[in-house]
Tab-separated table of C-alpha atoms and ligand atoms in Angstrom:
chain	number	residue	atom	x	y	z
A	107	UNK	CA	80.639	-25.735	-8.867
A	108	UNK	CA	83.483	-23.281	-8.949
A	109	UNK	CA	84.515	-20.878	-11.606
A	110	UNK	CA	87.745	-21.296	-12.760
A	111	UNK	CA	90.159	-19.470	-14.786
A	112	UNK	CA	94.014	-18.979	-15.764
A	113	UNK	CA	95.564	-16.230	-15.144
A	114	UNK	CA	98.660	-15.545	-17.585
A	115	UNK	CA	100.687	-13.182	-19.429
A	116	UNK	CA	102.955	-12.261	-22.345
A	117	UNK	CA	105.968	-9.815	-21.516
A	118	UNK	CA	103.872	-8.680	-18.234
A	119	UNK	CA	101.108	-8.035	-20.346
A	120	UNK	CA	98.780	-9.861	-18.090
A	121	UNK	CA	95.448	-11.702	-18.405
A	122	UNK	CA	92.382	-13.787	-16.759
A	123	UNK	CA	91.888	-16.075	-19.307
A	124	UNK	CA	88.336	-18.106	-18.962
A	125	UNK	CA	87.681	-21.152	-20.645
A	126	UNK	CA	84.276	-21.366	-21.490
A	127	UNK	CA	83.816	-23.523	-23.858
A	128	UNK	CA	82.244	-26.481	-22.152
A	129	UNK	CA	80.183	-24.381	-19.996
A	130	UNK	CA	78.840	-20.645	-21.195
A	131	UNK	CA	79.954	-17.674	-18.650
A	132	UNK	CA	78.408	-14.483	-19.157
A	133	UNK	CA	80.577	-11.383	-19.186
A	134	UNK	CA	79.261	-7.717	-19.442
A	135	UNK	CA	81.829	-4.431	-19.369
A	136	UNK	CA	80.762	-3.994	-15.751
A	137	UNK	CA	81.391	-7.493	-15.066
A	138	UNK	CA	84.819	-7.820	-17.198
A	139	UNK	CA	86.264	-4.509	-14.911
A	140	UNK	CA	85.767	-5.697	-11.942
A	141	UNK	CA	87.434	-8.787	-12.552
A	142	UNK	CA	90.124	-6.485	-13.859
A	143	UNK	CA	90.551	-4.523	-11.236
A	144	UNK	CA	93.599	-5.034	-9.117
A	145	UNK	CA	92.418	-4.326	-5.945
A	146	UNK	CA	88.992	-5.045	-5.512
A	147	UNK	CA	88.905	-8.257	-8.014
A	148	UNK	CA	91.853	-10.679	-9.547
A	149	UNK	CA	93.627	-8.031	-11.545
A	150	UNK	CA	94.718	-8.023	-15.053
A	151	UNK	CA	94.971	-5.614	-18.324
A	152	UNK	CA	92.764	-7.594	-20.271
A	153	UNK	CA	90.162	-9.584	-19.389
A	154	UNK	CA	89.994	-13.440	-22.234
A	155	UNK	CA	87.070	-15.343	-22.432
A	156	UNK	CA	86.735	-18.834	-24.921
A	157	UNK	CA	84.103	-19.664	-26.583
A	158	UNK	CA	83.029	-21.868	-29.394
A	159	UNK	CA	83.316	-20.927	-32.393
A	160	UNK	CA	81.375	-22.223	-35.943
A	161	UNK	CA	84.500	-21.295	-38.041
A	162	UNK	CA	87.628	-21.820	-35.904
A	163	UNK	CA	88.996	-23.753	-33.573
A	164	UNK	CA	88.084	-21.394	-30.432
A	165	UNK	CA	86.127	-17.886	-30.408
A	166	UNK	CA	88.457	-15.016	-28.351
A	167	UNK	CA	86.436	-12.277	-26.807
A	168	UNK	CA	88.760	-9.459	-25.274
A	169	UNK	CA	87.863	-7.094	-22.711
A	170	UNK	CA	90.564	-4.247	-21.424
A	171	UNK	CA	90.342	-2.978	-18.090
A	172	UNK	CA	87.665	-0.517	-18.756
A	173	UNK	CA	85.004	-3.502	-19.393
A	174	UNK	CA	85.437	-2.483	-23.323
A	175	UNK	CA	85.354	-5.518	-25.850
A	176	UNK	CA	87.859	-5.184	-28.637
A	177	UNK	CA	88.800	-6.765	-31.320
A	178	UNK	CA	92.557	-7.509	-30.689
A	179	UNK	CA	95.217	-8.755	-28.336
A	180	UNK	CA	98.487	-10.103	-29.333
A	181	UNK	CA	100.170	-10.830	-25.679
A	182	UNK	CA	96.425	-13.081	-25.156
A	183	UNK	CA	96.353	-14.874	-28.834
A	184	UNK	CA	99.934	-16.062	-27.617
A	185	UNK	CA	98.856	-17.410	-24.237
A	186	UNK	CA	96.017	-18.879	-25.605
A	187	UNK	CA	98.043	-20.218	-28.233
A	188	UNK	CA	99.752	-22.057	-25.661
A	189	UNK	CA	97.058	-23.225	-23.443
A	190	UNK	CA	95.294	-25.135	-27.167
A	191	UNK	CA	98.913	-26.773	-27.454
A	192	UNK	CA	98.755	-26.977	-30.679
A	193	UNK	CA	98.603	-25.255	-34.082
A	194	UNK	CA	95.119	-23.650	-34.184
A	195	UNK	CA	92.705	-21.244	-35.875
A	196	UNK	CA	91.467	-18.661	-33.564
A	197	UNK	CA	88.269	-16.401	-34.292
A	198	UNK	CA	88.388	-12.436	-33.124
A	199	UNK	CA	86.549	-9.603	-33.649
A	200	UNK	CA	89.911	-8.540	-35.230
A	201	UNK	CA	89.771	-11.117	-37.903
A	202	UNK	CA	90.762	-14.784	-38.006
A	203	UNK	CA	94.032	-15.080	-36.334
A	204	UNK	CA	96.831	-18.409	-36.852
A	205	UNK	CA	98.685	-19.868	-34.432
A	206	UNK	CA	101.719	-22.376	-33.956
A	207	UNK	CA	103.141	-23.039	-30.025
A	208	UNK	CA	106.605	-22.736	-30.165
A	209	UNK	CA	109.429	-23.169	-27.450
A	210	UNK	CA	107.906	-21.434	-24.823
A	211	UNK	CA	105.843	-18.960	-26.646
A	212	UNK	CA	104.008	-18.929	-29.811
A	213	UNK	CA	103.854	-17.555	-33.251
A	214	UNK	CA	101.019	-15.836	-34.409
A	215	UNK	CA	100.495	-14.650	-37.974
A	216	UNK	CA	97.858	-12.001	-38.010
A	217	UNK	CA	95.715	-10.574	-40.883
A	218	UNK	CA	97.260	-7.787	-43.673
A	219	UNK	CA	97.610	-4.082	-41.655
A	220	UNK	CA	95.352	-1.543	-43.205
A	221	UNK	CA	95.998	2.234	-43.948
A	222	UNK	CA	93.144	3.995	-44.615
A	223	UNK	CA	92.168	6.815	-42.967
A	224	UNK	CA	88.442	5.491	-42.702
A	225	UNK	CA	89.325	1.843	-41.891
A	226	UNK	CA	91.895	2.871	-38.623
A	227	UNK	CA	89.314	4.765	-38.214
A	228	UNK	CA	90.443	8.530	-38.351
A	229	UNK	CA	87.425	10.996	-37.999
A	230	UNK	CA	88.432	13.181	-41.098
A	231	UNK	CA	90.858	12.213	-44.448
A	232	UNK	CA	94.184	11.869	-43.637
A	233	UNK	CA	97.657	10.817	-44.555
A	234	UNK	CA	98.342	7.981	-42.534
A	235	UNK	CA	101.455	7.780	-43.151
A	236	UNK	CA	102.752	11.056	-41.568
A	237	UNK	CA	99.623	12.701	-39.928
A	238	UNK	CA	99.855	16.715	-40.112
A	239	UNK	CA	98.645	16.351	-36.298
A	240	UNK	CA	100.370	17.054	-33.093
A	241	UNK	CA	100.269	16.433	-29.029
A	242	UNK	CA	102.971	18.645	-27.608
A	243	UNK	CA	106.688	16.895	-29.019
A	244	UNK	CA	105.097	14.339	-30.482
A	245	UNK	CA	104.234	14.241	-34.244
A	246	UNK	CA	104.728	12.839	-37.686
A	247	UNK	CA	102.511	10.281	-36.235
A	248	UNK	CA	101.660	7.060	-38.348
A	249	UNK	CA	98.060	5.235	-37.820
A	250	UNK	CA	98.098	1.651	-38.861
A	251	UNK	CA	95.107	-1.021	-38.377
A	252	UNK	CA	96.359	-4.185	-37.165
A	253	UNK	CA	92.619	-5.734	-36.554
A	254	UNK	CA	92.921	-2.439	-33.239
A	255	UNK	CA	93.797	1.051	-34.004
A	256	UNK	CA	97.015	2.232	-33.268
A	257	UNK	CA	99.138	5.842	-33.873
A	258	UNK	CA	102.741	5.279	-33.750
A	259	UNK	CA	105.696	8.321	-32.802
A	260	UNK	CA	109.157	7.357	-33.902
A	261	UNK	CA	111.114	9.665	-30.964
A	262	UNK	CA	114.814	10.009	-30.592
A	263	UNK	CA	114.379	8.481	-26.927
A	264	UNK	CA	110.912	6.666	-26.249
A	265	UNK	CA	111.567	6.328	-22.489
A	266	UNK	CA	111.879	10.103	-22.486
A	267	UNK	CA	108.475	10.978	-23.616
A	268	UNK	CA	105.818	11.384	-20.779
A	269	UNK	CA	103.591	8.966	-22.192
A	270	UNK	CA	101.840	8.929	-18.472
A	271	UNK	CA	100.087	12.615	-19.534
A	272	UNK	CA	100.216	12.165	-23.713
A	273	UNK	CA	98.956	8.657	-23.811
A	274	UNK	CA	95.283	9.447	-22.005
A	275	UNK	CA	94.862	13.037	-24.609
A	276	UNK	CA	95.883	10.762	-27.732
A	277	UNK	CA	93.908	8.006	-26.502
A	278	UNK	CA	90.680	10.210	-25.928
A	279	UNK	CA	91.177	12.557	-29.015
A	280	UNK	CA	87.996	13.772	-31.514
A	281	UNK	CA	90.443	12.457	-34.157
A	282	UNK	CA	90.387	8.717	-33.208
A	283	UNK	CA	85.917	7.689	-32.910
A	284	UNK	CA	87.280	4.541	-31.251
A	285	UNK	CA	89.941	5.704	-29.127
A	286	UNK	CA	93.195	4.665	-30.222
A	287	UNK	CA	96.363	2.461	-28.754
A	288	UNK	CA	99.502	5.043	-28.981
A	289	UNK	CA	102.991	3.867	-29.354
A	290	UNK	CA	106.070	6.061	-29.117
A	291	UNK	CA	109.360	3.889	-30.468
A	292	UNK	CA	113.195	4.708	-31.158
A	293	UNK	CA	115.784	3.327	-33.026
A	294	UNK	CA	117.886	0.475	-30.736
A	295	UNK	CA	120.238	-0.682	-33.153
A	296	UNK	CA	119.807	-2.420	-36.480
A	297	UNK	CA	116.287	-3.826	-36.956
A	298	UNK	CA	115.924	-2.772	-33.347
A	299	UNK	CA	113.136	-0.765	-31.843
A	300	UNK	CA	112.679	0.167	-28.334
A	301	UNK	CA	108.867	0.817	-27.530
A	302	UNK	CA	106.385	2.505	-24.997
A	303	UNK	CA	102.733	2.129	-25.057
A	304	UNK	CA	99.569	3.396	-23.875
A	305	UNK	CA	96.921	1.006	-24.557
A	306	UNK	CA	93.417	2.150	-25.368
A	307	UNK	CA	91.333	1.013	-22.204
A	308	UNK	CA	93.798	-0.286	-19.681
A	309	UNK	CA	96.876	2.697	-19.559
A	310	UNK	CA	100.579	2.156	-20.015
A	311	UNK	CA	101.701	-1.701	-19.876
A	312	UNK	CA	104.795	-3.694	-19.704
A	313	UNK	CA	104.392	-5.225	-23.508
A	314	UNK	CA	101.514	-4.729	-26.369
A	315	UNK	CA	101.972	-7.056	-29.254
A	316	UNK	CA	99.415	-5.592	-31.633
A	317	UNK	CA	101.159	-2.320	-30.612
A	318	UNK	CA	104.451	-3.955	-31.419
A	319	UNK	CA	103.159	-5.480	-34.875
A	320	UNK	CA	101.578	-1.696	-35.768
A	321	UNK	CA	104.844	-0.035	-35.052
A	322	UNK	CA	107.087	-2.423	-36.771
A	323	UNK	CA	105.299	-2.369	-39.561
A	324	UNK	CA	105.234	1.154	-39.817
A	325	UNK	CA	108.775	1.728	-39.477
A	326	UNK	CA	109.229	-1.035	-42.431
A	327	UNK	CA	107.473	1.401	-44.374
A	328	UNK	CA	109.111	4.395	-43.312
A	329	UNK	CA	112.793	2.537	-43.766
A	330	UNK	CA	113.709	3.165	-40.892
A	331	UNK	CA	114.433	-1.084	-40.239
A	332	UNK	CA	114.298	-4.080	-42.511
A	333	UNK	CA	112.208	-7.874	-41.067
A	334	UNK	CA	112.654	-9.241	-39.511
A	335	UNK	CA	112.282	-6.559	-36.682
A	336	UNK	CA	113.087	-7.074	-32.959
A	337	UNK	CA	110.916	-5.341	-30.674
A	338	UNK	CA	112.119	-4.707	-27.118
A	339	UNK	CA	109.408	-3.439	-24.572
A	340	UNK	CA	109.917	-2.605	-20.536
A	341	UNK	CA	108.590	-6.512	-20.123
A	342	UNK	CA	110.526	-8.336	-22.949
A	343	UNK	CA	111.468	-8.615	-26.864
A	344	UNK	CA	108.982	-9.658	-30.022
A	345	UNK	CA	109.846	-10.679	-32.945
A	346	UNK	CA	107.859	-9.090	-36.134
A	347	UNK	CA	107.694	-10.220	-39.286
A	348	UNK	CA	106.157	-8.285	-42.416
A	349	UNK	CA	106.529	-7.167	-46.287
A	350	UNK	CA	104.071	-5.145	-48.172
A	351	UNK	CA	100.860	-7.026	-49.381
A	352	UNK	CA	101.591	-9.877	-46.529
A	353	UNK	CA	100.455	-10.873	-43.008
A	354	UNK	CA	102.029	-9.564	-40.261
A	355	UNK	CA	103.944	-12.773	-38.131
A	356	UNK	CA	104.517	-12.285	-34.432
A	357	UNK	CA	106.479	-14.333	-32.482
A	358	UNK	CA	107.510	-14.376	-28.752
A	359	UNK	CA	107.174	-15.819	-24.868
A	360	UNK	CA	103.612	-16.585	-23.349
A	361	UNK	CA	103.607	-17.945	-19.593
A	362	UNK	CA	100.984	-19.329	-17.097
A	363	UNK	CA	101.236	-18.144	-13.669
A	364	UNK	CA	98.044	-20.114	-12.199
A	365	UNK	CA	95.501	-21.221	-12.480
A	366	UNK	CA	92.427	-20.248	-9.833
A	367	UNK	CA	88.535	-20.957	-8.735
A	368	UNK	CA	86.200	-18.205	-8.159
A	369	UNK	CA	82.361	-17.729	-8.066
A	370	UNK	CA	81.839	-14.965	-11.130
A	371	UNK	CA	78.654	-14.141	-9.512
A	372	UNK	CA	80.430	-12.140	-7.141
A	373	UNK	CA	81.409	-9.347	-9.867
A	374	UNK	CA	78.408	-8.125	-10.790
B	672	API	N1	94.337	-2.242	-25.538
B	672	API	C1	94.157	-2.886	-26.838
B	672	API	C2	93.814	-4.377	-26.654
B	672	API	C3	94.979	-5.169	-26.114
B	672	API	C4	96.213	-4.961	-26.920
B	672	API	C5	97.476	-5.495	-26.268
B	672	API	N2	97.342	-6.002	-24.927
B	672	API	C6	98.132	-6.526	-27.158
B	672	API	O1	98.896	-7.393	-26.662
B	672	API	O2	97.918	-6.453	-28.396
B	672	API	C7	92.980	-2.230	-27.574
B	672	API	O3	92.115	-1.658	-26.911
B	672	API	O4	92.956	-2.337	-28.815
């Protein structure tokens, strides 16, 4: 009987998605990078596999490209979203994550953001809301839980920054014990960002939507925009909405490219 699995993506944020609810499929880190890997496997940043789950409607387990298993993925809970076709509950190591199909896309209202130094986590105290830390032009960074750990740089021009050399030092710093994702962002116009990012685990990519609810929300706090906030990354625009004390509320495109058959047996 053949494997099969969906391979989709939000903004060019793209994914294998595996269904296995009906029938288990084991995935290991070794396992979830080969899949990943663009030449010797399918190919994809991140690496979604369904399961049941005893306290929502489906059980999301994400692995990046390395074969690490996180606890977020905004671009995926969208897809998925639109592959249950209807409003759902789904389960993440992130936290318990809402979602609502909508015209081509979905919305997804995540948990509350967290700030504290120990909970992003940061290896030492810290204020996270301008860290005294730098990595060559880029500081005043801003570290903001969003169920992953992300550091946000608000830049005069983010598609000047060489986030190609920074991102992987960030990433990989002492400072951050579980890596961290690392946005750099500018001001686009009114309630307009314009962001890069460097995801923990897979490199730069063409959209993050956890990065994208992380950096909106810290530029809400900075007041540096109002929500609702338009996001534009190099693959496409998100919407994010937030105010203090509330869930974030993501909304934007998720598309299914195709759907294949494969024997899993053959990664490893
Ligand atoms: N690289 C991220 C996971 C995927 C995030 C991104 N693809 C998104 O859409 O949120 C991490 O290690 O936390």
């Amino acid at each position: 009987m053949a494997d099969r699995f969906t391979k989709m993506h939000g903004l060019g944020n793209d994914f294998v998605v595996i269904d296995a609810r009906e029938s288990a499929v084991e995935m290991t880190p070794a396992r979830a990078h080969a899949i990943a890997d663009r030449r010797h496997g399918i190919g994809c940043d991140q690496l979604i596999l369904l399961e049941p789950s005893a306290k929502a409607d489906v059980k999301m387990r994400i692995f990046n490209a390395d074969g690490g298993e996180v606890e977020a993925c905004g671009n995926a809970t969208r897809c998925v979203a639109t592959l249950i076709g209807q409003p759902a509950v789904i389960e993440t190591l992130g936290g318990m994550l809402r979602v609502t199909p909508a015209d081509g896309g979905a919305e997804v209202t995540l948990g509350e953001p967290v700030f504290d130094w120990e909970r992003i986590p940061l290896a030492m105290p810290m204020d996270t809301r301008d860290m005294p830390v730098a990595w060559d032009e880029l500081e005043h960074g801003a570290a903001v839980n969003v169920g992953n750990p992300h550091i946000i740089f608000f830049v005069p021009e983010a598609d000047a920054v060489a986030l190609a050399d920074l991102g992987s030092r960030i990433e990989t710093d002492p400072l951050f014990p579980e890596r961290v994702n690392v946005n750099v962002a500018s001001l686009d116009g009114e309630n307009q960002l314009q962001l890069r990012v460097w995801e923990r685990g897979v490199g730069l990519t063409q959209a993050c939507g956890t990065g994208a609810c992380a950096t909106a929300v810290a530029a809400i706090r900075a007041g540096l925009v109002a929500s609702p906030v338009t996001v534009s990354l190099p693959g496409g625009d998100l919407v994010i909405r937030w105010a203090e004390g509330q869930p974030i509320v993501m909304s934007g495109a998720a598309t299914r490219v195709f759907d294949g058959e494969t024997d899993w047996a053959r990664f490893g």
